Amino acid sequence: MLNTGTILLDRYRIISMLGQGGMGAVYRAWDMRLNVPVALKEMTPQPGLDPQTLGQLRQQFQQEAMVLARLNHPHLVRVTDFFEEGDYTYLVMDFVKGESLADRITRQGSPPEQEVLTWAGQLLDALSYCHAQGVIHRDIKPQNVIIRADGRAVLVDFGLVKLWDANDPHTKTVMRGMGTPEYAPPEQYETDLGHTDARSDVYSLGATLYHALAGQAPPTATLRMAAPEQFVPVRTLNPHTSAATEAAVLQAMELPRSKRWPSARAM
């Protein structure tokens, strides 16, 4: 864990921790060269990795950084730098000022349906762009959607990105991870992560929209398979939701991939 005031690369001064997960932490930092705030993601290697595997992970992470730096979309966070210091690897992103969708729901309850649909359109456009570039996000959830002061939704935190080639479903995953259980599709639990594709992001966005509309997270995919009766439709929890919106979200959250929307663009 980095302390407040720590300076990395003689450039980035740590201000505070924004969040922590199994694969590292995200900090708010200050770029002393450009005098702007940034988000700095520290990737922590799993303990006990042999030097060869560690070297491969670092090489893959650098590849991820280069791919992400080429992405340019108004509803995606921009990656600006990548570096290594000590045993750790860092990804630097624009600091997106706003409130996470998770915090917004906690503070205000379910937002109006029209507002959720506006954000959904923006996020689907961002995902469609990502998928066209061969990038799968793999960790879409309310905590990773920032609602800016101007009302725009921005998808952040590319820590679990998968470089995807539709013609080669076994493309390497850059950083291994399961995502967050309530928002992860069943195929993401496979040890062979080649099983995920663009429809996996569709599921995660559907689960995120479910949370926004219903005011609570959906049950995990594994619980839904074990006890289907525990899955409560959106309109049961929020009768103000239209039938068409509920149907779109439920199709995105189908457990078999073949029943989901075939793409973000189609959804």
Coordinates of C-alpha atoms in Angstrom, one line a residue:
M1 CA 0.0 0.0 0.0
L2 CA 1.3 3.4 -1.0
N3 CA 1.3 6.2 1.6
T4 CA 0.0 9.7 1.0
G5 CA 2.9 11.9 -0.3
T6 CA 4.8 9.0 -1.9
I7 CA 6.3 10.1 -5.2
L8 CA 6.7 7.6 -8.1
L9 CA 8.9 8.1 -11.1
D10 CA 9.8 11.6 -9.8
R11 CA 6.4 12.6 -11.3
Y12 CA 3.3 11.1 -9.6
R13 CA 2.6 12.1 -6.0
I14 CA 0.1 9.9 -4.1
I15 CA -2.9 11.8 -2.7
S16 CA -5.3 9.1 -1.5
M17 CA -6.5 5.5 -2.2
L18 CA -9.6 5.3 -4.3
G19 CA -10.2 1.5 -4.1
Q20 CA -8.5 -1.8 -3.5
G21 CA -9.1 -5.3 -4.9
G22 CA -7.5 -8.7 -5.3
M23 CA -5.1 -7.5 -8.0
G24 CA -3.9 -4.2 -6.7
A25 CA -5.1 -0.8 -5.7
V26 CA -6.2 2.5 -7.4
Y27 CA -5.0 5.8 -6.1
R28 CA -5.7 9.4 -6.8
A29 CA -2.4 11.0 -7.6
W30 CA -1.0 14.4 -8.8
D31 CA 1.0 14.6 -12.0
M32 CA 3.7 17.1 -10.9
R33 CA 4.9 17.6 -14.5
L34 CA 1.5 18.5 -16.0
N35 CA -0.2 19.8 -12.8
V36 CA -3.3 17.6 -13.2
P37 CA -4.9 14.9 -11.0
V38 CA -4.6 11.3 -12.3
A39 CA -5.8 7.9 -11.3
L40 CA -2.9 5.5 -10.8
K41 CA -3.5 1.8 -10.8
E42 CA -1.0 -0.4 -9.0
M43 CA -0.9 -4.0 -10.2
T44 CA 0.2 -6.4 -7.4
P45 CA 1.6 -9.8 -8.6
Q46 CA 0.2 -12.9 -6.9
P47 CA 2.5 -14.1 -4.2
G48 CA 4.8 -17.0 -5.0
L49 CA 4.9 -16.5 -8.8
D50 CA 8.1 -17.8 -10.4
P51 CA 10.3 -15.2 -12.2
Q52 CA 9.4 -16.5 -15.7
T53 CA 5.6 -16.2 -15.0
L54 CA 6.2 -12.8 -13.4
G55 CA 8.1 -11.7 -16.5
Q56 CA 5.3 -12.8 -18.8
L57 CA 2.7 -11.0 -16.7
R58 CA 4.7 -7.8 -16.9
Q59 CA 5.1 -8.1 -20.6
Q60 CA 1.3 -8.8 -21.0
F61 CA 0.5 -5.8 -18.8
Q62 CA 2.7 -3.6 -21.0
Q63 CA 0.9 -4.9 -24.0
E64 CA -2.4 -4.1 -22.4
A65 CA -1.2 -0.5 -21.6
M66 CA -0.3 0.1 -25.2
V67 CA -3.6 -1.2 -26.5
L68 CA -5.6 0.9 -23.9
A69 CA -3.6 4.0 -24.8
R70 CA -4.9 3.8 -28.3
L71 CA -8.5 3.8 -27.2
N72 CA -10.2 7.2 -27.6
H73 CA -13.9 7.5 -26.7
P74 CA -15.9 10.1 -24.7
H75 CA -17.3 7.5 -22.4
L76 CA -14.1 5.6 -21.7
V77 CA -11.4 6.7 -19.3
R78 CA -8.1 7.6 -21.1
V79 CA -4.9 5.7 -20.3
T80 CA -1.9 8.1 -20.4
D81 CA 1.2 6.2 -19.0
F82 CA 2.6 2.9 -17.9
F83 CA 5.7 2.2 -15.8
E84 CA 7.4 -0.2 -13.4
E85 CA 8.9 0.7 -10.1
G86 CA 10.3 -1.8 -7.6
D87 CA 8.2 -5.0 -7.8
Y88 CA 5.1 -3.3 -9.0
T89 CA 3.6 -2.2 -12.3
Y90 CA 1.5 1.0 -12.7
L91 CA -1.1 2.2 -15.2
V92 CA -1.9 5.9 -15.2
M93 CA -5.3 7.1 -16.3
D94 CA -7.2 10.4 -16.4
F95 CA -8.9 11.2 -13.2
V96 CA -12.6 11.3 -13.9
K97 CA -14.3 13.6 -11.5
G98 CA -17.8 12.5 -10.5
E99 CA -19.7 10.0 -8.5
S100 CA -19.7 6.2 -9.1
L101 CA -23.0 4.7 -10.1
A102 CA -22.8 2.5 -7.0
D103 CA -22.5 5.6 -4.7
R104 CA -25.3 7.4 -6.6
I105 CA -27.7 4.4 -6.0
T106 CA -26.7 4.2 -2.3
R107 CA -27.3 8.0 -1.9
Q108 CA -30.5 8.4 -4.0
G109 CA -31.9 5.0 -4.6
S110 CA -32.9 3.9 -8.1
P111 CA -32.4 6.7 -10.6
P112 CA -35.3 7.5 -13.0
E113 CA -35.6 5.0 -15.9
Q114 CA -34.9 7.6 -18.6
E115 CA -31.6 8.6 -16.9
V116 CA -30.5 4.9 -16.7
L117 CA -31.4 4.5 -20.4
T118 CA -29.3 7.5 -21.3
W119 CA -26.3 6.1 -19.4
A120 CA -27.0 2.6 -20.9
G121 CA -26.8 4.1 -24.5
Q122 CA -23.5 5.8 -23.7
L123 CA -21.9 2.7 -22.1
L124 CA -23.1 0.5 -24.9
D125 CA -21.6 2.9 -27.4
A126 CA -18.3 2.7 -25.5
L127 CA -18.4 -1.1 -25.3
S128 CA -19.2 -1.4 -29.0
Y129 CA -16.1 0.8 -29.7
C130 CA -14.0 -1.4 -27.3
H131 CA -15.1 -4.7 -28.9
A132 CA -14.4 -3.4 -32.4
Q133 CA -10.8 -2.7 -31.2
G134 CA -10.6 -6.3 -29.9
V135 CA -10.8 -5.3 -26.2
I136 CA -13.2 -6.8 -23.6
H137 CA -13.5 -4.9 -20.3
R138 CA -14.4 -7.9 -18.0
D139 CA -15.2 -5.9 -14.9
I140 CA -18.2 -3.8 -15.6
K141 CA -20.1 -2.9 -12.4
P142 CA -21.7 0.1 -10.8
Q143 CA -18.4 0.9 -9.0
N144 CA -16.6 1.2 -12.4
V145 CA -19.2 3.6 -13.9
I146 CA -18.5 7.2 -13.0
I147 CA -21.3 9.7 -13.5
R148 CA -19.7 13.1 -14.2
A149 CA -21.2 16.5 -13.1
D150 CA -22.4 17.0 -16.7
G151 CA -24.5 13.8 -16.4
R152 CA -22.2 11.7 -18.7
A153 CA -21.4 8.1 -17.8
V154 CA -17.7 7.1 -18.1
L155 CA -16.5 3.5 -17.9
V156 CA -13.3 3.2 -15.9
D157 CA -10.8 0.7 -14.5
F158 CA -9.4 -1.6 -17.2
G159 CA -7.6 -3.8 -14.8
L160 CA -9.0 -7.1 -16.1
V161 CA -9.0 -6.3 -19.8
K162 CA -8.9 -9.2 -22.3
L163 CA -7.4 -8.8 -25.7
W164 CA -9.9 -10.6 -27.9
D165 CA -9.8 -11.9 -31.4
A166 CA -13.1 -13.2 -32.7
N167 CA -11.2 -15.6 -35.0
D168 CA -9.1 -17.0 -32.1
P169 CA -11.2 -17.5 -29.0
H170 CA -8.2 -18.5 -27.0
T171 CA -6.4 -15.2 -27.1
K172 CA -4.4 -14.5 -23.9
T173 CA -6.0 -12.6 -21.1
V174 CA -3.7 -9.8 -20.1
M175 CA -4.4 -9.8 -16.4
R176 CA -6.2 -12.8 -14.9
G177 CA -9.2 -12.1 -12.7
M178 CA -12.8 -13.2 -12.1
G179 CA -14.5 -9.8 -12.1
T180 CA -17.1 -9.1 -9.4
P181 CA -19.4 -12.1 -8.7
E182 CA -22.8 -10.3 -8.9
Y183 CA -21.9 -8.8 -12.3
A184 CA -19.8 -11.7 -13.8
P185 CA -21.4 -14.1 -16.4
P186 CA -21.1 -17.8 -15.7
E187 CA -18.4 -18.3 -18.4
Q188 CA -16.1 -16.0 -16.5
Y189 CA -15.6 -18.6 -13.8
E190 CA -14.0 -21.0 -16.3
T191 CA -10.3 -21.5 -15.7
D192 CA -9.7 -21.2 -19.4
L193 CA -10.5 -17.5 -19.8
G194 CA -10.7 -18.0 -23.6
H195 CA -14.4 -18.7 -23.0
T196 CA -15.3 -15.0 -22.6
D197 CA -16.2 -12.8 -25.5
A198 CA -18.1 -9.6 -26.1
R199 CA -21.3 -11.1 -24.8
S200 CA -19.7 -11.5 -21.4
D201 CA -19.5 -7.6 -21.2
V202 CA -23.2 -7.5 -22.3
Y203 CA -24.1 -9.7 -19.3
S204 CA -22.1 -7.5 -16.9
L205 CA -23.7 -4.3 -18.2
G206 CA -27.1 -5.9 -18.0
A207 CA -26.4 -6.8 -14.3
T208 CA -25.2 -3.2 -13.7
L209 CA -28.4 -1.8 -15.3
Y210 CA -30.5 -4.3 -13.2
H211 CA -28.8 -2.9 -10.1
A212 CA -29.5 0.7 -11.1
L213 CA -33.2 0.0 -11.9
A214 CA -34.0 -2.4 -9.1
G215 CA -31.9 -0.7 -6.4
Q216 CA -30.1 -3.8 -5.5
A217 CA -27.4 -6.1 -7.0
P218 CA -28.7 -9.2 -8.8
P219 CA -27.8 -12.7 -7.4
T220 CA -24.6 -14.2 -8.7
A221 CA -24.7 -16.4 -11.9
T222 CA -23.9 -19.5 -9.8
L223 CA -26.7 -18.8 -7.4
R224 CA -29.1 -18.2 -10.3
M225 CA -28.2 -21.6 -11.7
A226 CA -28.5 -23.3 -8.3
A227 CA -31.7 -21.5 -7.2
P228 CA -33.4 -19.8 -10.2
E229 CA -36.3 -18.8 -8.0
Q230 CA -34.1 -16.3 -6.1
F231 CA -33.8 -14.1 -9.2
V232 CA -36.4 -11.4 -8.9
P233 CA -37.4 -9.5 -12.1
V234 CA -36.8 -5.7 -12.2
R235 CA -40.4 -4.8 -12.4
T236 CA -41.2 -6.8 -9.3
L237 CA -38.7 -4.6 -7.4
N238 CA -39.4 -1.4 -9.3
P239 CA -42.9 -1.3 -10.9
H240 CA -42.1 2.1 -12.6
T241 CA -39.8 0.3 -15.0
S242 CA -41.2 -0.2 -18.5
A243 CA -41.7 -3.8 -19.8
A244 CA -39.5 -3.0 -22.8
T245 CA -36.6 -1.9 -20.6
E246 CA -37.0 -4.9 -18.3
A247 CA -37.0 -7.3 -21.3
A248 CA -33.8 -5.7 -22.7
V249 CA -32.0 -6.1 -19.4
L250 CA -33.2 -9.7 -18.8
Q251 CA -32.0 -10.6 -22.3
A252 CA -28.6 -9.2 -21.6
M253 CA -28.5 -11.3 -18.4
E254 CA -29.4 -14.6 -19.9
L255 CA -27.2 -17.4 -18.5
P256 CA -26.6 -19.1 -21.8
R257 CA -24.6 -16.8 -24.0
S258 CA -26.6 -17.8 -27.1
K259 CA -29.7 -16.2 -25.7
R260 CA -28.1 -12.8 -24.9
W261 CA -27.9 -9.9 -27.2
P262 CA -25.2 -10.9 -29.7
S263 CA -23.4 -7.6 -29.3
A264 CA -23.4 -4.3 -27.5
R265 CA -24.4 -2.6 -30.8
A266 CA -27.4 -5.0 -31.1
M267 CA -28.5 -4.3 -27.5

